[in-house]
Amino acid sequence: MSTSNPNRIIQLPKKVIYKPHDAYGKDSLSHTEIIADCLKARLNKKLVKRLDFNTLTYVSTEFIIGVQLIHCQSDIICRVSIDKTDVVYFIIELQSTPDKYMADRLDEYTVLLARSHQTAGQTLIRPFIVPVCMYNGQTPYPYSTYLYDCIAYPELAQEYGALYRFELWDLTQSTIDELLEQGGKSGLFQALLKQAKCGEFIEVLQKVTPEYIQQLPLRHVQSSAMYIYHNSKPEQGAECLRLLSELIQEKPVKEEVMSYADSIHYKGVEKGKQLGMELGIQEGVTRGKQESMLQAAKTLLHQGVEMGTISLATGLQREQLLQLR
């Protein structure tokens, strides 16, 4: 078993992150204390007691590159010592939209990870691997977590033992209070993910204390601020960031978060100015057209053209033409 520093974070190859939820999730779970608290809060308690989270290390996802590149971007893979003699792997897939074939995809990753482990350790024994889907959609996850539902004749697949399943962490099924109280250092991360679809973070920040924020990695607090900045409702963004800044004690980070709030306010003011300018221009164009139409009607009346013809040509009513005459 590897004796490398358990707190060292492997710098994974830079890849394009297609969704802001994936980027925030990948950054948040790159902190050993946050991913450890996530696992402690959500795994079976009997399994948690057998794990030594001080040995938690990250595993490169290089072995799944080329399989389904667009789906591999958010994978976090880590391993933890179990019973002080072996390791358990966790594949955590962040998902903001339902995927009917999630079990099939995670099964594929599991097989590839097992092959990688067997090759590296020159062993024929497959490791114990727990695949996880952390889901933060708009509605509860609607599909099966079992592999047999991704196979033709699922009833036969189930009967013949295709009972592989993935662990589902459905954030829509937990309240903000539950996530904050049970999630430890991962509570803020999970609560923000839960609220991202509606863009409402005020309730989360109102329930968080300065003491809680103080225990989090500074980089995580900064990335949380950026996540709020990009995903909050426009009318709430500045207020959310001000609430967060009030919870932060470190002056440089507090000022950074306040700069995000000021930026949202400035954008709102500029957008209002632009909208006002556009409306003013449109009003001017409309007024110019009306004045041109009135002048044309006056000219036609002066030339003796019948009112009915002028009305058809300009759209002006007879009463307006009588006033002009």
CSV table of C-alpha atoms in Angstrom, one decimal:
chain,number,residue,atom,x,y,z
A,1,MET,CA,0.0,0.0,0.0
A,2,SER,CA,1.2,3.5,-0.8
A,3,THR,CA,2.9,5.5,2.0
A,4,SER,CA,2.6,8.8,0.2
A,5,ASN,CA,1.5,11.9,2.1
A,6,PRO,CA,-2.3,11.5,2.6
A,7,ASN,CA,-2.8,15.3,2.5
A,8,ARG,CA,-1.0,15.8,-0.8
A,9,ILE,CA,-3.3,16.7,-3.6
A,10,ILE,CA,-2.4,15.3,-7.0
A,11,GLN,CA,-2.5,18.0,-9.7
A,12,LEU,CA,-4.8,16.4,-12.3
A,13,PRO,CA,-4.3,17.2,-16.0
A,14,LYS,CA,-6.1,20.4,-16.9
A,15,LYS,CA,-9.3,19.7,-18.8
A,16,VAL,CA,-12.2,21.8,-19.9
A,17,ILE,CA,-15.0,21.8,-17.3
A,18,TYR,CA,-18.2,22.1,-19.1
A,19,LYS,CA,-20.5,23.1,-16.2
A,20,PRO,CA,-20.0,25.6,-13.4
A,21,HIS,CA,-21.3,23.0,-10.9
A,22,ASP,CA,-18.6,20.5,-12.0
A,23,ALA,CA,-15.9,23.2,-11.7
A,24,TYR,CA,-17.0,24.1,-8.2
A,25,GLY,CA,-17.5,20.5,-7.1
A,26,LYS,CA,-14.1,19.5,-8.4
A,27,ASP,CA,-12.4,22.4,-6.6
A,28,SER,CA,-14.3,21.8,-3.3
A,29,LEU,CA,-13.7,18.1,-3.2
A,30,SER,CA,-10.0,18.6,-3.9
A,31,HIS,CA,-9.7,19.5,-0.2
A,32,THR,CA,-9.2,16.3,1.8
A,33,GLU,CA,-11.1,17.6,4.9
A,34,ILE,CA,-14.2,18.4,2.8
A,35,ILE,CA,-14.3,15.2,0.8
A,36,ALA,CA,-13.7,13.2,4.1
A,37,ASP,CA,-16.6,14.9,5.8
A,38,CYS,CA,-18.8,14.3,2.7
A,39,LEU,CA,-18.0,10.5,3.0
A,40,LYS,CA,-18.5,10.4,6.7
A,41,ALA,CA,-21.9,12.1,6.5
A,42,ARG,CA,-23.3,9.9,3.7
A,43,LEU,CA,-21.7,6.5,3.8
A,44,ASN,CA,-23.0,3.5,5.7
A,45,LYS,CA,-21.9,4.1,9.4
A,46,LYS,CA,-20.4,0.5,9.7
A,47,LEU,CA,-18.2,1.2,6.7
A,48,VAL,CA,-17.2,4.6,8.1
A,49,LYS,CA,-15.9,3.0,11.3
A,50,ARG,CA,-13.6,0.8,9.3
A,51,LEU,CA,-12.0,3.6,7.3
A,52,ASP,CA,-9.0,5.6,8.3
A,53,PHE,CA,-9.6,9.1,6.7
A,54,ASN,CA,-6.1,10.2,7.6
A,55,THR,CA,-4.9,8.1,4.7
A,56,LEU,CA,-7.2,9.6,2.2
A,57,THR,CA,-5.4,10.3,-1.1
A,58,TYR,CA,-6.5,11.3,-4.6
A,59,VAL,CA,-6.2,9.1,-7.7
A,60,SER,CA,-5.6,10.5,-11.2
A,61,THR,CA,-8.4,9.9,-13.7
A,62,GLU,CA,-6.0,9.4,-16.6
A,63,PHE,CA,-7.1,5.8,-17.0
A,64,ILE,CA,-10.6,6.9,-18.1
A,65,ILE,CA,-9.6,9.5,-20.6
A,66,GLY,CA,-10.8,8.6,-24.0
A,67,VAL,CA,-13.7,6.5,-22.8
A,68,GLN,CA,-16.3,9.2,-22.5
A,69,LEU,CA,-14.3,12.4,-22.3
A,70,ILE,CA,-17.2,14.8,-22.1
A,71,HIS,CA,-18.5,12.8,-19.0
A,72,CYS,CA,-15.2,12.4,-17.3
A,73,GLN,CA,-14.6,16.1,-16.5
A,74,SER,CA,-16.2,16.1,-13.0
A,75,ASP,CA,-14.9,12.7,-11.7
A,76,ILE,CA,-13.2,12.8,-8.3
A,77,ILE,CA,-11.5,9.5,-7.4
A,78,CYS,CA,-9.9,8.9,-4.0
A,79,ARG,CA,-8.9,6.0,-1.8
A,80,VAL,CA,-9.0,5.4,1.9
A,81,SER,CA,-7.4,2.7,4.0
A,82,ILE,CA,-9.8,0.0,5.4
A,83,ASP,CA,-9.0,-2.2,8.4
A,84,LYS,CA,-5.4,-0.9,8.2
A,85,THR,CA,-4.6,-3.5,5.6
A,86,ASP,CA,-6.2,-2.6,2.3
A,87,VAL,CA,-7.9,0.3,0.5
A,88,VAL,CA,-11.4,1.3,-0.6
A,89,TYR,CA,-11.8,3.5,-3.7
A,90,PHE,CA,-14.6,6.1,-4.2
A,91,ILE,CA,-15.6,7.4,-7.6
A,92,ILE,CA,-17.6,10.6,-7.1
A,93,GLU,CA,-19.5,11.9,-10.2
A,94,LEU,CA,-21.1,15.3,-9.9
A,95,GLN,CA,-24.4,15.5,-11.8
A,96,SER,CA,-26.8,18.4,-12.3
A,97,THR,CA,-29.1,16.7,-14.8
A,98,PRO,CA,-30.7,13.2,-14.6
A,99,ASP,CA,-28.9,10.5,-16.6
A,100,LYS,CA,-30.9,7.3,-17.2
A,101,TYR,CA,-27.8,5.3,-17.8
A,102,MET,CA,-25.7,6.6,-14.9
A,103,ALA,CA,-25.3,3.1,-13.5
A,104,ASP,CA,-23.8,1.9,-16.8
A,105,ARG,CA,-21.4,4.8,-17.0
A,106,LEU,CA,-20.2,4.3,-13.4
A,107,ASP,CA,-19.9,0.6,-14.0
A,108,GLU,CA,-17.6,1.3,-16.9
A,109,TYR,CA,-15.4,3.6,-14.7
A,110,THR,CA,-15.4,1.0,-12.0
A,111,VAL,CA,-14.1,-1.7,-14.3
A,112,LEU,CA,-11.3,0.6,-15.6
A,113,LEU,CA,-10.3,1.6,-12.1
A,114,ALA,CA,-10.1,-2.0,-11.0
A,115,ARG,CA,-7.9,-2.9,-14.0
A,116,SER,CA,-5.6,0.0,-13.2
A,117,HIS,CA,-5.3,-1.1,-9.6
A,118,GLN,CA,-4.7,-4.7,-10.5
A,119,THR,CA,-2.0,-3.7,-13.0
A,120,ALA,CA,-0.2,-1.4,-10.6
A,121,GLY,CA,-0.3,-3.9,-7.8
A,122,GLN,CA,0.3,-6.9,-10.0
A,123,THR,CA,-2.7,-8.6,-8.4
A,124,LEU,CA,-5.7,-10.5,-9.7
A,125,ILE,CA,-8.0,-9.4,-6.8
A,126,ARG,CA,-10.3,-6.6,-7.6
A,127,PRO,CA,-10.4,-3.8,-5.0
A,128,PHE,CA,-13.6,-2.7,-3.3
A,129,ILE,CA,-14.9,0.4,-5.2
A,130,VAL,CA,-17.9,2.6,-4.2
A,131,PRO,CA,-19.3,4.6,-7.2
A,132,VAL,CA,-21.2,7.7,-6.1
A,133,CYS,CA,-23.4,10.2,-7.9
A,134,MET,CA,-23.8,13.5,-6.2
A,135,TYR,CA,-26.9,15.0,-7.7
A,136,ASN,CA,-28.2,18.6,-7.5
A,137,GLY,CA,-30.9,18.8,-10.1
A,138,GLN,CA,-34.1,20.8,-10.0
A,139,THR,CA,-36.2,17.7,-9.0
A,140,PRO,CA,-35.4,14.5,-7.2
A,141,TYR,CA,-33.4,12.0,-9.2
A,142,PRO,CA,-35.9,10.0,-11.3
A,143,TYR,CA,-34.0,7.0,-12.5
A,144,SER,CA,-32.8,3.7,-11.1
A,145,THR,CA,-29.5,3.3,-9.4
A,146,TYR,CA,-29.2,-0.4,-10.5
A,147,LEU,CA,-27.2,-1.6,-13.5
A,148,TYR,CA,-29.9,-4.1,-14.4
A,149,ASP,CA,-32.2,-1.3,-15.5
A,150,CYS,CA,-29.6,-0.3,-18.1
A,151,ILE,CA,-29.6,-3.9,-19.6
A,152,ALA,CA,-32.0,-5.4,-22.1
A,153,TYR,CA,-34.6,-7.5,-20.3
A,154,PRO,CA,-33.9,-5.9,-16.9
A,155,GLU,CA,-36.1,-8.5,-15.1
A,156,LEU,CA,-33.9,-11.3,-16.3
A,157,ALA,CA,-30.7,-9.3,-15.5
A,158,GLN,CA,-32.0,-8.8,-12.0
A,159,GLU,CA,-32.9,-12.5,-11.6
A,160,TYR,CA,-29.4,-13.5,-12.8
A,161,GLY,CA,-27.7,-11.3,-10.3
A,162,ALA,CA,-26.8,-8.1,-12.1
A,163,LEU,CA,-27.3,-6.2,-8.8
A,164,TYR,CA,-24.5,-3.7,-9.1
A,165,ARG,CA,-25.7,-0.3,-8.0
A,166,PHE,CA,-24.2,3.1,-7.4
A,167,GLU,CA,-24.5,5.3,-4.2
A,168,LEU,CA,-26.9,8.2,-4.8
A,169,TRP,CA,-26.4,11.4,-2.9
A,170,ASP,CA,-29.5,13.3,-3.9
A,171,LEU,CA,-29.2,16.8,-2.5
A,172,THR,CA,-32.8,17.6,-3.4
A,173,GLN,CA,-33.9,15.2,-0.7
A,174,SER,CA,-32.2,17.0,2.1
A,175,THR,CA,-33.0,20.3,3.7
A,176,ILE,CA,-30.4,23.1,4.0
A,177,ASP,CA,-30.4,22.6,7.8
A,178,GLU,CA,-29.7,18.8,7.3
A,179,LEU,CA,-26.8,19.5,4.9
A,180,LEU,CA,-25.2,22.1,7.2
A,181,GLU,CA,-25.6,20.1,10.4
A,182,GLN,CA,-24.6,16.7,9.1
A,183,GLY,CA,-22.1,17.6,6.4
A,184,GLY,CA,-19.3,19.0,8.6
A,185,LYS,CA,-16.9,21.0,6.5
A,186,SER,CA,-18.7,19.8,3.4
A,187,GLY,CA,-22.0,21.3,4.6
A,188,LEU,CA,-21.6,24.7,2.8
A,189,PHE,CA,-20.5,23.1,-0.4
A,190,GLN,CA,-23.5,20.7,-0.4
A,191,ALA,CA,-26.0,23.4,0.5
A,192,LEU,CA,-24.8,25.8,-2.2
A,193,LEU,CA,-25.0,23.0,-4.8
A,194,LYS,CA,-28.5,22.3,-3.6
A,195,GLN,CA,-29.6,25.9,-4.1
A,196,ALA,CA,-27.8,26.5,-7.4
A,197,LYS,CA,-30.6,25.5,-9.7
A,198,CYS,CA,-32.9,28.2,-8.2
A,199,GLY,CA,-30.1,30.7,-7.6
A,200,GLU,CA,-31.2,31.4,-4.0
A,201,PHE,CA,-28.4,31.3,-1.5
A,202,ILE,CA,-29.5,33.8,1.1
A,203,GLU,CA,-31.1,31.2,3.3
A,204,VAL,CA,-27.9,29.2,3.3
A,205,LEU,CA,-25.7,32.2,4.3
A,206,GLN,CA,-28.1,33.2,7.0
A,207,LYS,CA,-27.7,29.8,8.7
A,208,VAL,CA,-23.9,29.8,8.6
A,209,THR,CA,-21.8,31.2,11.4
A,210,PRO,CA,-18.4,33.0,11.3
A,211,GLU,CA,-17.0,30.1,13.3
A,212,TYR,CA,-18.0,27.7,10.7
A,213,ILE,CA,-16.5,29.7,7.9
A,214,GLN,CA,-13.3,30.1,9.9
A,215,GLN,CA,-12.7,26.4,9.9
A,216,LEU,CA,-12.9,26.1,6.1
A,217,PRO,CA,-10.0,26.2,3.7
A,218,LEU,CA,-9.6,29.8,2.4
A,219,ARG,CA,-9.5,28.7,-1.2
A,220,HIS,CA,-12.8,26.9,-0.7
A,221,VAL,CA,-14.4,30.1,0.7
A,222,GLN,CA,-13.1,32.0,-2.3
A,223,SER,CA,-14.4,29.4,-4.8
A,224,SER,CA,-17.7,29.4,-2.9
A,225,ALA,CA,-17.9,33.2,-3.4
A,226,MET,CA,-17.2,32.9,-7.1
A,227,TYR,CA,-19.9,30.1,-7.4
A,228,ILE,CA,-22.4,32.4,-5.7
A,229,TYR,CA,-21.3,35.3,-8.0
A,230,HIS,CA,-22.0,33.2,-11.2
A,231,ASN,CA,-25.1,31.3,-10.1
A,232,SER,CA,-27.2,33.6,-7.8
A,233,LYS,CA,-30.3,35.4,-9.1
A,234,PRO,CA,-29.3,38.9,-10.3
A,235,GLU,CA,-31.4,40.6,-7.7
A,236,GLN,CA,-29.9,38.6,-4.8
A,237,GLY,CA,-26.3,38.2,-5.8
A,238,ALA,CA,-24.9,41.4,-4.2
A,239,GLU,CA,-26.8,40.8,-1.0
A,240,CYS,CA,-25.6,37.1,-0.8
A,241,LEU,CA,-21.9,38.1,-1.2
A,242,ARG,CA,-22.3,40.9,1.4
A,243,LEU,CA,-23.7,38.3,3.8
A,244,LEU,CA,-20.8,36.0,3.1
A,245,SER,CA,-18.2,38.8,3.5
A,246,GLU,CA,-19.6,39.5,7.0
A,247,LEU,CA,-18.8,35.9,8.0
A,248,ILE,CA,-15.2,36.1,6.9
A,249,GLN,CA,-12.5,37.3,9.3
A,250,GLU,CA,-9.5,37.3,6.9
A,251,LYS,CA,-9.4,40.9,5.6
A,252,PRO,CA,-7.9,40.1,2.1
A,253,VAL,CA,-10.6,37.5,1.4
A,254,LYS,CA,-13.4,39.7,2.9
A,255,GLU,CA,-12.3,42.5,0.5
A,256,GLU,CA,-12.2,40.1,-2.4
A,257,VAL,CA,-15.8,38.9,-1.7
A,258,MET,CA,-17.0,42.5,-1.3
A,259,SER,CA,-15.4,43.3,-4.7
A,260,TYR,CA,-17.6,40.6,-6.3
A,261,ALA,CA,-20.7,42.2,-4.6
A,262,ASP,CA,-19.7,45.7,-5.9
A,263,SER,CA,-19.2,44.2,-9.3
A,264,ILE,CA,-22.7,42.8,-9.4
A,265,HIS,CA,-24.1,46.2,-8.2
A,266,TYR,CA,-22.0,48.0,-10.9
A,267,LYS,CA,-23.3,45.6,-13.6
A,268,GLY,CA,-26.9,46.3,-12.5
A,269,VAL,CA,-26.4,50.0,-12.7
A,270,GLU,CA,-24.7,49.8,-16.1
A,271,LYS,CA,-27.5,47.5,-17.3
A,272,GLY,CA,-30.1,50.0,-16.2
A,273,LYS,CA,-28.3,52.8,-17.9
A,274,GLN,CA,-28.0,50.8,-21.1
A,275,LEU,CA,-31.7,49.9,-21.0
A,276,GLY,CA,-32.7,53.5,-20.4
A,277,MET,CA,-30.6,54.6,-23.3
A,278,GLU,CA,-32.1,52.0,-25.6
A,279,LEU,CA,-35.6,53.0,-24.5
A,280,GLY,CA,-34.8,56.6,-25.1
A,281,ILE,CA,-33.5,55.9,-28.6
A,282,GLN,CA,-36.5,53.9,-29.4
A,283,GLU,CA,-38.8,56.6,-28.1
A,284,GLY,CA,-36.9,59.2,-30.2
A,285,VAL,CA,-37.3,57.0,-33.3
A,286,THR,CA,-41.0,56.6,-32.7
A,287,ARG,CA,-41.5,60.3,-32.1
A,288,GLY,CA,-39.5,61.1,-35.3
A,289,LYS,CA,-41.7,58.8,-37.3
A,290,GLN,CA,-44.9,60.4,-35.9
A,291,GLU,CA,-43.6,63.9,-36.7
A,292,SER,CA,-42.7,62.9,-40.3
A,293,MET,CA,-46.1,61.4,-40.8
A,294,LEU,CA,-47.8,64.5,-39.6
A,295,GLN,CA,-45.7,66.7,-41.9
A,296,ALA,CA,-46.6,64.4,-44.8
A,297,ALA,CA,-50.3,64.7,-44.0
A,298,LYS,CA,-50.1,68.5,-43.9
A,299,THR,CA,-48.4,68.5,-47.3
A,300,LEU,CA,-51.1,66.3,-48.8
A,301,LEU,CA,-53.9,68.4,-47.3
A,302,HIS,CA,-52.3,71.5,-48.7
A,303,GLN,CA,-52.2,69.8,-52.2
A,304,GLY,CA,-56.0,69.1,-52.0
A,305,VAL,CA,-55.7,65.3,-51.6
A,306,GLU,CA,-58.9,63.8,-50.2
A,307,MET,CA,-58.9,63.0,-46.4
A,308,GLY,CA,-59.8,59.3,-47.0
A,309,THR,CA,-56.8,58.8,-49.2
A,310,ILE,CA,-54.5,60.6,-46.7
A,311,SER,CA,-55.9,58.5,-43.8
A,312,LEU,CA,-55.1,55.3,-45.7
A,313,ALA,CA,-51.6,56.4,-46.5
A,314,THR,CA,-50.6,57.7,-43.1
A,315,GLY,CA,-52.8,55.8,-40.6
A,316,LEU,CA,-54.1,59.1,-39.1
A,317,GLN,CA,-57.7,59.4,-38.1
A,318,ARG,CA,-60.1,61.9,-39.7
A,319,GLU,CA,-60.3,63.9,-36.5
A,320,GLN,CA,-56.5,64.3,-36.5
A,321,LEU,CA,-56.6,65.4,-40.2
A,322,LEU,CA,-59.3,68.0,-39.4
A,323,GLN,CA,-57.1,69.5,-36.7
A,324,LEU,CA,-54.1,69.6,-39.0
A,325,ARG,CA,-56.2,71.4,-41.7
